JSON list of C-alpha atoms in Angstrom, two decimals:
[
{"chain": "A", "resi": 1, "resn": "MET", "atom": "CA", "xyz": [27.15, 34.97, 42.58]},
{"chain": "A", "resi": 2, "resn": "HIS", "atom": "CA", "xyz": [28.97, 33.50, 45.56]},
{"chain": "A", "resi": 3, "resn": "ARG", "atom": "CA", "xyz": [25.94, 31.24, 46.29]},
{"chain": "A", "resi": 4, "resn": "ALA", "atom": "CA", "xyz": [25.02, 30.39, 42.70]},
{"chain": "A", "resi": 5, "resn": "ALA", "atom": "CA", "xyz": [24.99, 26.74, 41.68]},
{"chain": "A", "resi": 6, "resn": "THR", "atom": "CA", "xyz": [25.44, 27.65, 38.01]},
{"chain": "A", "resi": 7, "resn": "VAL", "atom": "CA", "xyz": [26.93, 30.74, 36.36]},
{"chain": "A", "resi": 8, "resn": "LEU", "atom": "CA", "xyz": [26.77, 31.72, 32.69]},
{"chain": "A", "resi": 9, "resn": "VAL", "atom": "CA", "xyz": [29.56, 34.01, 31.46]},
{"chain": "A", "resi": 10, "resn": "ASP", "atom": "CA", "xyz": [28.57, 35.69, 28.17]},
{"chain": "A", "resi": 11, "resn": "MET", "atom": "CA", "xyz": [30.57, 38.83, 27.51]},
{"chain": "A", "resi": 12, "resn": "ALA", "atom": "CA", "xyz": [31.13, 41.15, 24.54]},
{"chain": "A", "resi": 13, "resn": "ASP", "atom": "CA", "xyz": [34.45, 39.47, 23.70]},
{"chain": "A", "resi": 14, "resn": "ASP", "atom": "CA", "xyz": [36.49, 36.46, 24.74]},
{"chain": "A", "resi": 15, "resn": "ASN", "atom": "CA", "xyz": [39.06, 38.48, 26.71]},
{"chain": "A", "resi": 16, "resn": "GLU", "atom": "CA", "xyz": [36.29, 39.84, 28.93]},
{"chain": "A", "resi": 17, "resn": "ALA", "atom": "CA", "xyz": [34.79, 36.36, 29.21]},
{"chain": "A", "resi": 18, "resn": "LEU", "atom": "CA", "xyz": [38.11, 34.94, 30.40]},
{"chain": "A", "resi": 19, "resn": "ALA", "atom": "CA", "xyz": [38.52, 37.73, 32.96]},
{"chain": "A", "resi": 20, "resn": "VAL", "atom": "CA", "xyz": [35.01, 37.20, 34.30]},
{"chain": "A", "resi": 21, "resn": "ALA", "atom": "CA", "xyz": [35.45, 33.40, 34.38]},
{"chain": "A", "resi": 22, "resn": "VAL", "atom": "CA", "xyz": [38.59, 33.84, 36.51]},
{"chain": "A", "resi": 23, "resn": "THR", "atom": "CA", "xyz": [36.65, 36.11, 38.87]},
{"chain": "A", "resi": 24, "resn": "VAL", "atom": "CA", "xyz": [33.72, 33.70, 39.11]},
{"chain": "A", "resi": 25, "resn": "ASP", "atom": "CA", "xyz": [36.03, 30.74, 39.69]},
{"chain": "A", "resi": 26, "resn": "HIS", "atom": "CA", "xyz": [37.77, 32.64, 42.50]},
{"chain": "A", "resi": 27, "resn": "ALA", "atom": "CA", "xyz": [34.52, 33.83, 44.10]},
{"chain": "A", "resi": 28, "resn": "ASN", "atom": "CA", "xyz": [32.67, 30.51, 43.83]},
{"chain": "A", "resi": 29, "resn": "PRO", "atom": "CA", "xyz": [34.88, 27.52, 43.02]},
{"chain": "A", "resi": 30, "resn": "SER", "atom": "CA", "xyz": [32.01, 25.06, 43.47]},
{"chain": "A", "resi": 31, "resn": "ALA", "atom": "CA", "xyz": [29.73, 26.68, 40.86]},
{"chain": "A", "resi": 32, "resn": "HIS", "atom": "CA", "xyz": [29.13, 25.04, 37.50]},
{"chain": "A", "resi": 33, "resn": "VAL", "atom": "CA", "xyz": [30.54, 27.74, 35.19]},
{"chain": "A", "resi": 34, "resn": "VAL", "atom": "CA", "xyz": [29.64, 27.89, 31.51]},
{"chain": "A", "resi": 35, "resn": "VAL", "atom": "CA", "xyz": [31.50, 30.36, 29.29]},
{"chain": "A", "resi": 36, "resn": "ALA", "atom": "CA", "xyz": [30.15, 31.38, 25.88]},
{"chain": "A", "resi": 37, "resn": "LEU", "atom": "CA", "xyz": [33.13, 31.94, 23.56]},
{"chain": "A", "resi": 38, "resn": "ARG", "atom": "CA", "xyz": [33.36, 33.38, 20.07]},
{"chain": "A", "resi": 39, "resn": "ASP", "atom": "CA", "xyz": [36.67, 31.60, 19.40]},
{"chain": "A", "resi": 40, "resn": "MET", "atom": "CA", "xyz": [36.67, 28.07, 20.80]},
{"chain": "A", "resi": 41, "resn": "GLU", "atom": "CA", "xyz": [40.47, 27.99, 20.65]},
{"chain": "A", "resi": 42, "resn": "ARG", "atom": "CA", "xyz": [40.30, 30.22, 23.72]},
{"chain": "A", "resi": 43, "resn": "ALA", "atom": "CA", "xyz": [38.86, 27.25, 25.62]},
{"chain": "A", "resi": 44, "resn": "GLU", "atom": "CA", "xyz": [42.43, 26.12, 26.34]},
{"chain": "A", "resi": 45, "resn": "LEU", "atom": "CA", "xyz": [43.01, 29.35, 28.30]},
{"chain": "A", "resi": 46, "resn": "VAL", "atom": "CA", "xyz": [39.80, 28.80, 30.24]},
{"chain": "A", "resi": 47, "resn": "ARG", "atom": "CA", "xyz": [40.78, 25.19, 31.01]},
{"chain": "A", "resi": 48, "resn": "TYR", "atom": "CA", "xyz": [44.11, 26.51, 32.31]},
{"chain": "A", "resi": 49, "resn": "VAL", "atom": "CA", "xyz": [42.17, 28.50, 34.92]},
{"chain": "A", "resi": 50, "resn": "ASP", "atom": "CA", "xyz": [39.96, 25.55, 35.85]},
{"chain": "A", "resi": 51, "resn": "PRO", "atom": "CA", "xyz": [39.44, 22.39, 33.79]},
{"chain": "A", "resi": 52, "resn": "ASN", "atom": "CA", "xyz": [35.89, 22.12, 35.16]},
{"chain": "A", "resi": 53, "resn": "ILE", "atom": "CA", "xyz": [34.74, 25.34, 33.48]},
{"chain": "A", "resi": 54, "resn": "LYS", "atom": "CA", "xyz": [32.72, 24.41, 30.38]},
{"chain": "A", "resi": 55, "resn": "CYS", "atom": "CA", "xyz": [33.08, 26.37, 27.16]},
{"chain": "A", "resi": 56, "resn": "VAL", "atom": "CA", "xyz": [30.44, 26.53, 24.44]},
{"chain": "A", "resi": 57, "resn": "GLN", "atom": "CA", "xyz": [30.10, 28.46, 21.18]},
{"chain": "A", "resi": 58, "resn": "TRP", "atom": "CA", "xyz": [28.37, 31.76, 21.89]},
{"chain": "A", "resi": 59, "resn": "HIS", "atom": "CA", "xyz": [26.11, 31.47, 18.83]},
{"chain": "A", "resi": 60, "resn": "THR", "atom": "CA", "xyz": [24.55, 28.19, 20.02]},
{"chain": "A", "resi": 61, "resn": "PRO", "atom": "CA", "xyz": [22.02, 29.24, 22.67]},
{"chain": "A", "resi": 62, "resn": "ARG", "atom": "CA", "xyz": [20.56, 25.75, 22.86]},
{"chain": "A", "resi": 63, "resn": "MET", "atom": "CA", "xyz": [23.99, 24.31, 23.73]},
{"chain": "A", "resi": 64, "resn": "VAL", "atom": "CA", "xyz": [24.45, 27.00, 26.37]},
{"chain": "A", "resi": 65, "resn": "THR", "atom": "CA", "xyz": [21.08, 26.11, 27.88]},
{"chain": "A", "resi": 66, "resn": "GLU", "atom": "CA", "xyz": [21.77, 22.37, 27.76]},
{"chain": "A", "resi": 67, "resn": "GLU", "atom": "CA", "xyz": [25.14, 22.77, 29.47]},
{"chain": "A", "resi": 68, "resn": "LEU", "atom": "CA", "xyz": [23.60, 24.95, 32.17]},
{"chain": "A", "resi": 69, "resn": "THR", "atom": "CA", "xyz": [20.85, 22.43, 32.90]},
{"chain": "A", "resi": 70, "resn": "SER", "atom": "CA", "xyz": [22.78, 19.20, 32.23]},
{"chain": "A", "resi": 71, "resn": "PRO", "atom": "CA", "xyz": [26.37, 19.80, 33.35]},
{"chain": "A", "resi": 72, "resn": "GLY", "atom": "CA", "xyz": [28.89, 18.03, 31.16]},
{"chain": "A", "resi": 73, "resn": "ILE", "atom": "CA", "xyz": [26.65, 17.59, 28.09]},
{"chain": "A", "resi": 74, "resn": "ALA", "atom": "CA", "xyz": [28.92, 19.93, 26.09]},
{"chain": "A", "resi": 75, "resn": "ASP", "atom": "CA", "xyz": [31.68, 17.35, 26.60]},
{"chain": "A", "resi": 76, "resn": "VAL", "atom": "CA", "xyz": [29.43, 14.66, 25.09]},
{"chain": "A", "resi": 77, "resn": "TYR", "atom": "CA", "xyz": [28.70, 16.79, 22.03]},
{"chain": "A", "resi": 78, "resn": "ALA", "atom": "CA", "xyz": [32.36, 17.74, 21.68]},
{"chain": "A", "resi": 79, "resn": "GLU", "atom": "CA", "xyz": [33.39, 14.07, 21.83]},
{"chain": "A", "resi": 80, "resn": "LEU", "atom": "CA", "xyz": [30.85, 13.18, 19.14]},
{"chain": "A", "resi": 81, "resn": "MET", "atom": "CA", "xyz": [32.27, 15.92, 16.92]},
{"chain": "A", "resi": 82, "resn": "THR", "atom": "CA", "xyz": [35.88, 14.79, 17.42]},
{"chain": "A", "resi": 83, "resn": "ALA", "atom": "CA", "xyz": [37.50, 12.39, 14.97]},
{"chain": "A", "resi": 84, "resn": "GLY", "atom": "CA", "xyz": [38.23, 8.94, 16.41]},
{"chain": "A", "resi": 85, "resn": "GLY", "atom": "CA", "xyz": [36.37, 7.04, 19.09]},
{"chain": "A", "resi": 86, "resn": "ALA", "atom": "CA", "xyz": [32.59, 6.86, 19.08]},
{"chain": "A", "resi": 87, "resn": "SER", "atom": "CA", "xyz": [30.89, 8.91, 16.40]},
{"chain": "A", "resi": 88, "resn": "THR", "atom": "CA", "xyz": [27.51, 9.30, 14.75]},
{"chain": "A", "resi": 89, "resn": "TYR", "atom": "CA", "xyz": [26.55, 7.37, 11.63]},
{"chain": "A", "resi": 90, "resn": "SER", "atom": "CA", "xyz": [23.53, 6.37, 9.59]},
{"chain": "A", "resi": 91, "resn": "VAL", "atom": "CA", "xyz": [22.50, 3.14, 7.91]},
{"chain": "A", "resi": 92, "resn": "ALA", "atom": "CA", "xyz": [19.44, 2.12, 5.92]},
{"chain": "A", "resi": 93, "resn": "LEU", "atom": "CA", "xyz": [17.50, -0.93, 7.03]},
{"chain": "A", "resi": 94, "resn": "PRO", "atom": "CA", "xyz": [17.67, -3.56, 4.29]},
{"chain": "A", "resi": 95, "resn": "GLN", "atom": "CA", "xyz": [14.46, -3.92, 2.26]},
{"chain": "A", "resi": 96, "resn": "SER", "atom": "CA", "xyz": [14.60, -7.70, 2.61]},
{"chain": "A", "resi": 97, "resn": "LEU", "atom": "CA", "xyz": [13.93, -7.52, 6.37]},
{"chain": "A", "resi": 98, "resn": "GLY", "atom": "CA", "xyz": [10.54, -5.87, 6.00]},
{"chain": "A", "resi": 99, "resn": "THR", "atom": "CA", "xyz": [9.06, -3.89, 8.88]},
{"chain": "A", "resi": 100, "resn": "LEU", "atom": "CA", "xyz": [10.94, -4.19, 12.17]},
{"chain": "A", "resi": 101, "resn": "ARG", "atom": "CA", "xyz": [10.20, -3.16, 15.72]},
{"chain": "A", "resi": 102, "resn": "THR", "atom": "CA", "xyz": [12.50, -0.43, 17.00]},
{"chain": "A", "resi": 103, "resn": "GLU", "atom": "CA", "xyz": [13.26, -2.55, 20.06]},
{"chain": "A", "resi": 104, "resn": "ARG", "atom": "CA", "xyz": [14.66, -5.33, 17.88]},
{"chain": "A", "resi": 105, "resn": "CYS", "atom": "CA", "xyz": [16.96, -2.88, 16.10]},
{"chain": "A", "resi": 106, "resn": "CYS", "atom": "CA", "xyz": [18.15, -1.30, 19.37]},
{"chain": "A", "resi": 107, "resn": "LEU", "atom": "CA", "xyz": [18.92, -4.63, 21.00]},
{"chain": "A", "resi": 108, "resn": "ALA", "atom": "CA", "xyz": [20.50, -6.37, 17.99]},
{"chain": "A", "resi": 109, "resn": "LEU", "atom": "CA", "xyz": [22.74, -3.48, 16.96]},
{"chain": "A", "resi": 110, "resn": "GLY", "atom": "CA", "xyz": [23.63, -2.70, 20.56]},
{"chain": "A", "resi": 111, "resn": "ARG", "atom": "CA", "xyz": [24.62, -6.28, 21.33]},
{"chain": "A", "resi": 112, "resn": "ALA", "atom": "CA", "xyz": [26.44, -6.96, 18.07]},
{"chain": "A", "resi": 113, "resn": "PHE", "atom": "CA", "xyz": [28.22, -3.64, 17.58]},
{"chain": "A", "resi": 114, "resn": "GLY", "atom": "CA", "xyz": [27.83, -1.48, 20.70]},
{"chain": "A", "resi": 115, "resn": "ALA", "atom": "CA", "xyz": [25.64, 0.92, 18.71]},
{"chain": "A", "resi": 116, "resn": "THR", "atom": "CA", "xyz": [23.02, 3.17, 20.30]},
{"chain": "A", "resi": 117, "resn": "ILE", "atom": "CA", "xyz": [20.17, 4.33, 18.09]},
{"chain": "A", "resi": 118, "resn": "LEU", "atom": "CA", "xyz": [19.57, 8.07, 18.32]},
{"chain": "A", "resi": 119, "resn": "ALA", "atom": "CA", "xyz": [16.93, 8.59, 15.66]},
{"chain": "A", "resi": 120, "resn": "ALA", "atom": "CA", "xyz": [15.09, 7.02, 12.75]},
{"chain": "A", "resi": 121, "resn": "ARG", "atom": "CA", "xyz": [13.87, 8.51, 9.49]},
{"chain": "A", "resi": 122, "resn": "THR", "atom": "CA", "xyz": [10.87, 6.99, 7.75]},
{"chain": "A", "resi": 123, "resn": "ALA", "atom": "CA", "xyz": [8.65, 8.29, 4.97]},
{"chain": "A", "resi": 124, "resn": "ASP", "atom": "CA", "xyz": [6.74, 10.09, 7.76]},
{"chain": "A", "resi": 125, "resn": "GLY", "atom": "CA", "xyz": [9.81, 12.06, 8.86]},
{"chain": "A", "resi": 126, "resn": "LEU", "atom": "CA", "xyz": [12.55, 12.06, 11.47]},
{"chain": "A", "resi": 127, "resn": "VAL", "atom": "CA", "xyz": [11.95, 10.78, 15.00]},
{"chain": "A", "resi": 128, "resn": "VAL", "atom": "CA", "xyz": [14.67, 11.48, 17.55]},
{"chain": "A", "resi": 129, "resn": "ASN", "atom": "CA", "xyz": [14.82, 8.93, 20.37]},
{"chain": "A", "resi": 130, "resn": "PRO", "atom": "CA", "xyz": [12.23, 6.63, 18.81]},
{"chain": "A", "resi": 131, "resn": "GLY", "atom": "CA", "xyz": [10.12, 4.60, 21.21]},
{"chain": "A", "resi": 132, "resn": "TRP", "atom": "CA", "xyz": [11.04, 0.94, 21.43]},
{"chain": "A", "resi": 133, "resn": "ASP", "atom": "CA", "xyz": [7.46, -0.06, 20.69]},
{"chain": "A", "resi": 134, "resn": "GLY", "atom": "CA", "xyz": [7.49, 1.67, 17.30]},
{"chain": "A", "resi": 135, "resn": "GLU", "atom": "CA", "xyz": [7.78, 0.03, 13.90]},
{"chain": "A", "resi": 136, "resn": "LEU", "atom": "CA", "xyz": [10.34, 0.85, 11.24]},
{"chain": "A", "resi": 137, "resn": "PRO", "atom": "CA", "xyz": [9.45, 0.13, 7.62]},
{"chain": "A", "resi": 138, "resn": "ALA", "atom": "CA", "xyz": [12.03, -1.46, 5.35]},
{"chain": "A", "resi": 139, "resn": "GLY", "atom": "CA", "xyz": [14.41, 1.17, 4.00]},
{"chain": "A", "resi": 140, "resn": "SER", "atom": "CA", "xyz": [14.12, 3.39, 7.07]},
{"chain": "A", "resi": 141, "resn": "THR", "atom": "CA", "xyz": [17.34, 5.15, 8.02]},
{"chain": "A", "resi": 142, "resn": "LEU", "atom": "CA", "xyz": [18.76, 4.63, 11.49]},
{"chain": "A", "resi": 143, "resn": "TYR", "atom": "CA", "xyz": [21.06, 7.24, 13.04]},
{"chain": "A", "resi": 144, "resn": "TYR", "atom": "CA", "xyz": [23.29, 5.82, 15.73]},
{"chain": "A", "resi": 145, "resn": "VAL", "atom": "CA", "xyz": [26.35, 6.35, 17.90]},
{"chain": "A", "resi": 146, "resn": "GLY", "atom": "CA", "xyz": [28.92, 3.62, 17.61]},
{"chain": "A", "resi": 147, "resn": "PRO", "atom": "CA", "xyz": [32.58, 2.81, 17.37]},
{"chain": "A", "resi": 148, "resn": "ARG", "atom": "CA", "xyz": [32.43, 2.59, 13.55]},
{"chain": "A", "resi": 149, "resn": "ARG", "atom": "CA", "xyz": [30.20, 2.74, 10.50]},
{"chain": "A", "resi": 150, "resn": "LEU", "atom": "CA", "xyz": [28.13, -0.43, 9.92]},
{"chain": "A", "resi": 151, "resn": "THR", "atom": "CA", "xyz": [27.51, -1.98, 6.54]},
{"chain": "A", "resi": 152, "resn": "GLY", "atom": "CA", "xyz": [24.11, -3.04, 5.30]},
{"chain": "A", "resi": 153, "resn": "THR", "atom": "CA", "xyz": [25.29, -6.64, 5.39]},
{"chain": "A", "resi": 154, "resn": "GLU", "atom": "CA", "xyz": [26.31, -6.37, 9.05]},
{"chain": "A", "resi": 155, "resn": "VAL", "atom": "CA", "xyz": [22.95, -4.83, 9.93]},
{"chain": "A", "resi": 156, "resn": "MET", "atom": "CA", "xyz": [21.11, -7.55, 8.03]},
{"chain": "A", "resi": 157, "resn": "THR", "atom": "CA", "xyz": [23.09, -10.32, 9.73]},
{"chain": "A", "resi": 158, "resn": "ALA", "atom": "CA", "xyz": [22.57, -8.86, 13.21]},
{"chain": "A", "resi": 159, "resn": "LEU", "atom": "CA", "xyz": [18.84, -8.41, 12.68]},
{"chain": "A", "resi": 160, "resn": "ARG", "atom": "CA", "xyz": [18.37, -11.90, 11.22]},
{"chain": "A", "resi": 161, "resn": "GLU", "atom": "CA", "xyz": [20.12, -13.73, 14.06]},
{"chain": "A", "resi": 162, "resn": "PRO", "atom": "CA", "xyz": [17.86, -15.55, 16.53]},
{"chain": "A", "resi": 163, "resn": "GLY", "atom": "CA", "xyz": [17.04, -13.55, 19.64]},
{"chain": "A", "resi": 164, "resn": "SER", "atom": "CA", "xyz": [17.59, -10.18, 17.97]}
]
């Protein structure tokens, strides 16, 4: 453990997890430590030991894996789940615009509103991280991260402007 770059602490209960996290932090302060907790309110106690220790819900193995392989990603997810600031939203593409290239939507909504498109849903299904060379039929739903929810009118205006 003293040479590990990353350490996962997953114990039978949160008290044990906290005790082991303290031990790991003492033995290897440079390791990226991820603690799986049953009660996320205990994360405050873990942050008291070391604010760099990352806490994730124990019943989300994918999140545990992502935090282990991409340090700090749990913070991104936590921020997206917190009220205020950037959040995730959806908006339907207006029918009147017809089929649009994904690139046009990414650029226009990014420039006009600081939005980042995460996914698109068409009649064919959901595509996460759609390629910029793809086409989105009218009525497709865009899922995005942004500072606020966009209206259909705002989306229409941004996508109709020259250079979008």
